[in-house]
Amino acid sequence: MSLKAWATFMAASAVVLLIPGPTILLVVSYALGQGRQAAMPLVLGVAVGDTIAVIASLMGLGAILAASALVFTIVKWLGAAYLVYLGIKLWRADPALQSATSPAKARPMAMFSHAALVTALNPKSIVFFVAFLPQFLDQSRPLLPQMIILAATFVTLAFFNAAGYAILASSARRLVSRPRVLKAVNRTGGSLLVGAGIATATWRS
């Protein structure tokens, strides 16, 4: 793979990742409610979820999702239902339980798993990666090393992209630290997550 092809892939991936989707919406919602302590488990969850999606794509799941309407629909509805569940949970959350001074209330493993599942259960990401990656492969050279490099590049960019959103959102939280405002933030974020779930369920491939 040439340096130019890798740089082009990195630039294109960065643009795609910057566009907020369900994963970033989840990261922002949690970071606003929990503060900066939420950043690391969320970002690690996004990285793991993207890694799962990329590996699934490279193993052919993306081709299966693209070819089988039933499998695609099942994965899509699972992801949509999970987003709606998280949205309802966030809507009902008590901001008094999300103080940055109470790390035990943050449940890092829960945030990590939520971010990983939302990212991994997005069939659009898998299909997109299957369609996106081959454009940057050099057919005259071994394909596996190139795919590993591009996959690692994508996951790394996703990690830093999610980290940036998490840090910005947690910083903004200081400006809206009152319980009443945090409650409104939770309900707004919860509504948006439910909306993202509905949009995912009604999206046509």
mmCIF file of C-alpha atoms in Angstrom:
data_model
loop_
_atom_site.group_PDB
_atom_site.id
_atom_site.type_symbol
_atom_site.label_atom_id
_atom_site.label_comp_id
_atom_site.label_asym_id
_atom_site.label_seq_id
_atom_site.Cartn_x
_atom_site.Cartn_y
_atom_site.Cartn_z
ATOM 1 C CA MET A 1 0.000 0.000 0.000
ATOM 2 C CA SER A 2 1.319 3.413 -0.914
ATOM 3 C CA LEU A 3 1.626 6.226 1.604
ATOM 4 C CA LYS A 4 -0.728 8.305 -0.546
ATOM 5 C CA ALA A 5 -3.452 5.624 -0.422
ATOM 6 C CA TRP A 6 -3.092 5.299 3.349
ATOM 7 C CA ALA A 7 -3.233 9.079 3.844
ATOM 8 C CA THR A 8 -6.306 9.319 1.622
ATOM 9 C CA PHE A 9 -8.011 6.537 3.588
ATOM 10 C CA MET A 10 -7.162 8.274 6.870
ATOM 11 C CA ALA A 11 -8.559 11.604 5.661
ATOM 12 C CA ALA A 12 -11.753 10.020 4.329
ATOM 13 C CA SER A 13 -12.249 8.019 7.540
ATOM 14 C CA ALA A 14 -11.745 11.141 9.669
ATOM 15 C CA VAL A 15 -14.467 12.977 7.746
ATOM 16 C CA VAL A 16 -16.871 10.049 8.108
ATOM 17 C CA LEU A 17 -16.175 9.675 11.828
ATOM 18 C CA LEU A 18 -16.665 13.381 12.535
ATOM 19 C CA ILE A 19 -20.302 13.129 11.436
ATOM 20 C CA PRO A 20 -22.227 12.379 14.663
ATOM 21 C CA GLY A 21 -24.073 9.068 14.677
ATOM 22 C CA PRO A 22 -25.698 6.913 17.390
ATOM 23 C CA THR A 23 -22.320 6.092 18.957
ATOM 24 C CA ILE A 24 -21.217 9.715 19.294
ATOM 25 C CA LEU A 25 -24.685 10.675 20.503
ATOM 26 C CA LEU A 26 -24.356 8.078 23.270
ATOM 27 C CA VAL A 27 -20.865 9.303 24.185
ATOM 28 C CA VAL A 28 -22.013 12.932 24.394
ATOM 29 C CA SER A 29 -25.104 12.058 26.449
ATOM 30 C CA TYR A 30 -23.107 10.084 29.010
ATOM 31 C CA ALA A 31 -20.297 12.649 29.166
ATOM 32 C CA LEU A 32 -22.769 15.461 29.785
ATOM 33 C CA GLY A 33 -24.438 13.505 32.565
ATOM 34 C CA GLN A 34 -21.415 11.845 34.186
ATOM 35 C CA GLY A 35 -18.573 14.263 33.508
ATOM 36 C CA ARG A 36 -14.987 13.585 32.466
ATOM 37 C CA GLN A 37 -14.818 10.335 34.469
ATOM 38 C CA ALA A 38 -17.040 8.812 31.767
ATOM 39 C CA ALA A 39 -14.623 9.567 28.940
ATOM 40 C CA MET A 40 -12.240 6.619 29.228
ATOM 41 C CA PRO A 41 -14.776 3.761 29.550
ATOM 42 C CA LEU A 42 -16.845 5.271 26.747
ATOM 43 C CA VAL A 43 -13.888 5.758 24.415
ATOM 44 C CA LEU A 44 -12.574 2.258 25.120
ATOM 45 C CA GLY A 45 -16.057 0.892 24.459
ATOM 46 C CA VAL A 46 -16.190 2.678 21.108
ATOM 47 C CA ALA A 47 -12.762 1.288 20.190
ATOM 48 C CA VAL A 48 -13.806 -2.259 21.099
ATOM 49 C CA GLY A 49 -17.105 -1.909 19.242
ATOM 50 C CA ASP A 50 -15.383 -0.594 16.131
ATOM 51 C CA THR A 51 -12.812 -3.386 16.356
ATOM 52 C CA ILE A 52 -15.612 -5.965 16.465
ATOM 53 C CA ALA A 53 -17.339 -4.313 13.502
ATOM 54 C CA VAL A 54 -14.121 -4.180 11.488
ATOM 55 C CA ILE A 55 -13.213 -7.797 12.259
ATOM 56 C CA ALA A 56 -16.751 -8.884 11.370
ATOM 57 C CA SER A 57 -16.434 -6.990 8.100
ATOM 58 C CA LEU A 58 -13.096 -8.593 7.250
ATOM 59 C CA MET A 59 -14.520 -12.042 8.070
ATOM 60 C CA GLY A 60 -17.337 -11.558 5.595
ATOM 61 C CA LEU A 61 -20.232 -10.563 7.854
ATOM 62 C CA GLY A 62 -20.539 -7.335 5.921
ATOM 63 C CA ALA A 63 -21.102 -9.288 2.711
ATOM 64 C CA ILE A 64 -23.722 -11.435 4.479
ATOM 65 C CA LEU A 65 -25.510 -8.353 5.789
ATOM 66 C CA ALA A 66 -25.439 -6.815 2.334
ATOM 67 C CA ALA A 67 -26.780 -9.984 0.693
ATOM 68 C CA SER A 68 -29.327 -11.158 3.275
ATOM 69 C CA ALA A 69 -32.234 -8.856 3.996
ATOM 70 C CA LEU A 70 -33.316 -11.030 6.945
ATOM 71 C CA VAL A 71 -29.932 -10.989 8.709
ATOM 72 C CA PHE A 72 -29.539 -7.268 8.102
ATOM 73 C CA THR A 73 -33.024 -6.596 9.491
ATOM 74 C CA ILE A 74 -32.379 -8.700 12.618
ATOM 75 C CA VAL A 75 -29.092 -6.913 13.389
ATOM 76 C CA LYS A 76 -30.665 -3.545 12.612
ATOM 77 C CA TRP A 77 -33.596 -4.116 14.959
ATOM 78 C CA LEU A 78 -31.341 -5.375 17.745
ATOM 79 C CA GLY A 79 -29.274 -2.198 17.505
ATOM 80 C CA ALA A 80 -32.366 -0.007 17.288
ATOM 81 C CA ALA A 81 -33.996 -1.656 20.314
ATOM 82 C CA TYR A 82 -30.829 -1.224 22.347
ATOM 83 C CA LEU A 83 -30.655 2.487 21.492
ATOM 84 C CA VAL A 84 -34.290 2.970 22.520
ATOM 85 C CA TYR A 85 -33.615 1.107 25.780
ATOM 86 C CA LEU A 86 -30.626 3.333 26.561
ATOM 87 C CA GLY A 87 -32.609 6.440 25.650
ATOM 88 C CA ILE A 88 -35.433 5.537 28.044
ATOM 89 C CA LYS A 89 -32.914 4.706 30.760
ATOM 90 C CA LEU A 90 -31.152 8.044 30.293
ATOM 91 C CA TRP A 91 -34.498 9.922 30.282
ATOM 92 C CA ARG A 92 -35.374 8.392 33.660
ATOM 93 C CA ALA A 93 -31.914 8.903 35.184
ATOM 94 C CA ASP A 94 -31.665 10.976 38.371
ATOM 95 C CA PRO A 95 -29.010 13.684 37.916
ATOM 96 C CA ALA A 96 -28.375 13.584 41.651
ATOM 97 C CA LEU A 97 -26.870 10.121 41.148
ATOM 98 C CA GLN A 98 -24.433 11.335 38.496
ATOM 99 C CA SER A 99 -22.220 13.641 40.487
ATOM 100 C CA ALA A 100 -18.624 13.755 39.330
ATOM 101 C CA THR A 101 -17.661 13.506 43.004
ATOM 102 C CA SER A 102 -19.179 10.017 43.228
ATOM 103 C CA PRO A 103 -17.159 7.738 40.933
ATOM 104 C CA ALA A 104 -18.944 4.660 42.253
ATOM 105 C CA LYS A 105 -22.189 5.918 40.786
ATOM 106 C CA ALA A 106 -20.705 6.196 37.280
ATOM 107 C CA ARG A 107 -20.504 2.411 36.656
ATOM 108 C CA PRO A 108 -17.646 2.500 34.135
ATOM 109 C CA MET A 109 -18.221 -1.094 33.002
ATOM 110 C CA ALA A 110 -21.840 -0.313 32.162
ATOM 111 C CA MET A 111 -20.825 2.702 30.063
ATOM 112 C CA PHE A 112 -18.066 0.661 28.410
ATOM 113 C CA SER A 113 -20.465 -2.145 27.464
ATOM 114 C CA HIS A 114 -23.143 0.252 26.247
ATOM 115 C CA ALA A 115 -20.702 2.074 23.967
ATOM 116 C CA ALA A 116 -19.253 -1.195 22.656
ATOM 117 C CA LEU A 117 -22.656 -2.720 21.921
ATOM 118 C CA VAL A 118 -24.111 0.365 20.253
ATOM 119 C CA THR A 119 -21.029 0.608 18.037
ATOM 120 C CA ALA A 120 -20.829 -3.100 17.203
ATOM 121 C CA LEU A 121 -24.593 -3.505 16.606
ATOM 122 C CA ASN A 122 -24.700 -0.893 13.888
ATOM 123 C CA PRO A 123 -25.031 -2.845 10.616
ATOM 124 C CA LYS A 124 -24.539 0.318 8.595
ATOM 125 C CA SER A 125 -20.995 0.559 9.957
ATOM 126 C CA ILE A 126 -20.170 -3.000 8.921
ATOM 127 C CA VAL A 127 -21.632 -2.663 5.431
ATOM 128 C CA PHE A 128 -19.999 0.742 5.017
ATOM 129 C CA PHE A 129 -16.589 -0.605 5.953
ATOM 130 C CA VAL A 130 -16.931 -3.509 3.519
ATOM 131 C CA ALA A 131 -17.781 -1.076 0.723
ATOM 132 C CA PHE A 132 -15.248 1.548 1.808
ATOM 133 C CA LEU A 133 -12.066 -0.400 2.497
ATOM 134 C CA PRO A 134 -11.537 -2.165 -0.873
ATOM 135 C CA GLN A 135 -11.158 1.167 -2.646
ATOM 136 C CA PHE A 136 -7.806 1.664 -0.905
ATOM 137 C CA LEU A 137 -6.351 -1.820 -1.341
ATOM 138 C CA ASP A 138 -3.532 -2.481 -3.790
ATOM 139 C CA GLN A 139 -4.445 -5.725 -5.534
ATOM 140 C CA SER A 140 -0.831 -6.280 -6.622
ATOM 141 C CA ARG A 141 0.328 -6.602 -3.000
ATOM 142 C CA PRO A 142 -0.645 -8.974 -0.136
ATOM 143 C CA LEU A 143 -4.115 -7.971 1.018
ATOM 144 C CA LEU A 144 -4.104 -9.101 4.666
ATOM 145 C CA PRO A 145 -1.339 -6.705 5.856
ATOM 146 C CA GLN A 146 -3.079 -3.833 4.076
ATOM 147 C CA MET A 147 -6.435 -4.659 5.668
ATOM 148 C CA ILE A 148 -4.838 -4.858 9.109
ATOM 149 C CA ILE A 149 -3.202 -1.450 8.628
ATOM 150 C CA LEU A 150 -6.422 0.165 7.409
ATOM 151 C CA ALA A 151 -8.476 -1.450 10.173
ATOM 152 C CA ALA A 152 -6.029 -0.301 12.852
ATOM 153 C CA THR A 153 -6.044 3.193 11.350
ATOM 154 C CA PHE A 154 -9.841 3.358 11.404
ATOM 155 C CA VAL A 155 -10.141 2.133 15.001
ATOM 156 C CA THR A 156 -7.429 4.554 16.169
ATOM 157 C CA LEU A 157 -9.190 7.483 14.504
ATOM 158 C CA ALA A 158 -12.507 6.367 16.013
ATOM 159 C CA PHE A 159 -10.860 6.262 19.453
ATOM 160 C CA PHE A 160 -9.568 9.835 19.228
ATOM 161 C CA ASN A 161 -12.773 11.090 17.636
ATOM 162 C CA ALA A 162 -14.869 9.695 20.497
ATOM 163 C CA ALA A 163 -12.351 11.053 23.014
ATOM 164 C CA GLY A 164 -12.665 14.529 21.532
ATOM 165 C CA TYR A 165 -16.445 14.475 21.718
ATOM 166 C CA ALA A 166 -16.361 13.109 25.275
ATOM 167 C CA ILE A 167 -13.932 15.760 26.498
ATOM 168 C CA LEU A 168 -15.897 18.581 24.871
ATOM 169 C CA ALA A 169 -19.163 17.320 26.323
ATOM 170 C CA SER A 170 -17.747 16.790 29.809
ATOM 171 C CA SER A 171 -16.258 20.290 29.731
ATOM 172 C CA ALA A 172 -19.628 21.718 28.744
ATOM 173 C CA ARG A 173 -21.143 19.912 31.724
ATOM 174 C CA ARG A 174 -19.464 22.383 34.054
ATOM 175 C CA LEU A 175 -21.595 25.107 32.520
ATOM 176 C CA VAL A 176 -24.804 23.163 33.179
ATOM 177 C CA SER A 177 -24.066 21.550 36.537
ATOM 178 C CA ARG A 178 -27.382 22.338 38.229
ATOM 179 C CA PRO A 179 -29.627 19.265 38.767
ATOM 180 C CA ARG A 180 -32.534 20.869 36.906
ATOM 181 C CA VAL A 181 -30.363 21.588 33.891
ATOM 182 C CA LEU A 182 -28.761 18.128 34.022
ATOM 183 C CA LYS A 183 -32.223 16.600 34.141
ATOM 184 C CA ALA A 184 -33.126 18.506 30.987
ATOM 185 C CA VAL A 185 -29.868 17.358 29.393
ATOM 186 C CA ASN A 186 -30.623 13.742 30.309
ATOM 187 C CA ARG A 187 -34.104 13.951 28.857
ATOM 188 C CA THR A 188 -32.882 15.664 25.705
ATOM 189 C CA GLY A 189 -30.141 13.085 25.256
ATOM 190 C CA GLY A 190 -32.562 10.264 26.018
ATOM 191 C CA SER A 191 -35.030 11.581 23.457
ATOM 192 C CA LEU A 192 -32.284 11.838 20.852
ATOM 193 C CA LEU A 193 -31.156 8.256 21.547
ATOM 194 C CA VAL A 194 -34.725 7.011 21.157
ATOM 195 C CA GLY A 195 -34.929 9.019 17.943
ATOM 196 C CA ALA A 196 -31.672 7.486 16.748
ATOM 197 C CA GLY A 197 -33.070 4.034 17.511
ATOM 198 C CA ILE A 198 -36.222 4.751 15.513
ATOM 199 C CA ALA A 199 -34.134 6.167 12.650
ATOM 200 C CA THR A 200 -31.959 3.035 12.695
ATOM 201 C CA ALA A 201 -35.024 0.789 12.604
ATOM 202 C CA THR A 202 -36.552 2.645 9.651
ATOM 203 C CA TRP A 203 -33.293 3.097 7.700
ATOM 204 C CA ARG A 204 -33.289 1.393 4.301
ATOM 205 C CA SER A 205 -30.068 -0.210 3.076
#
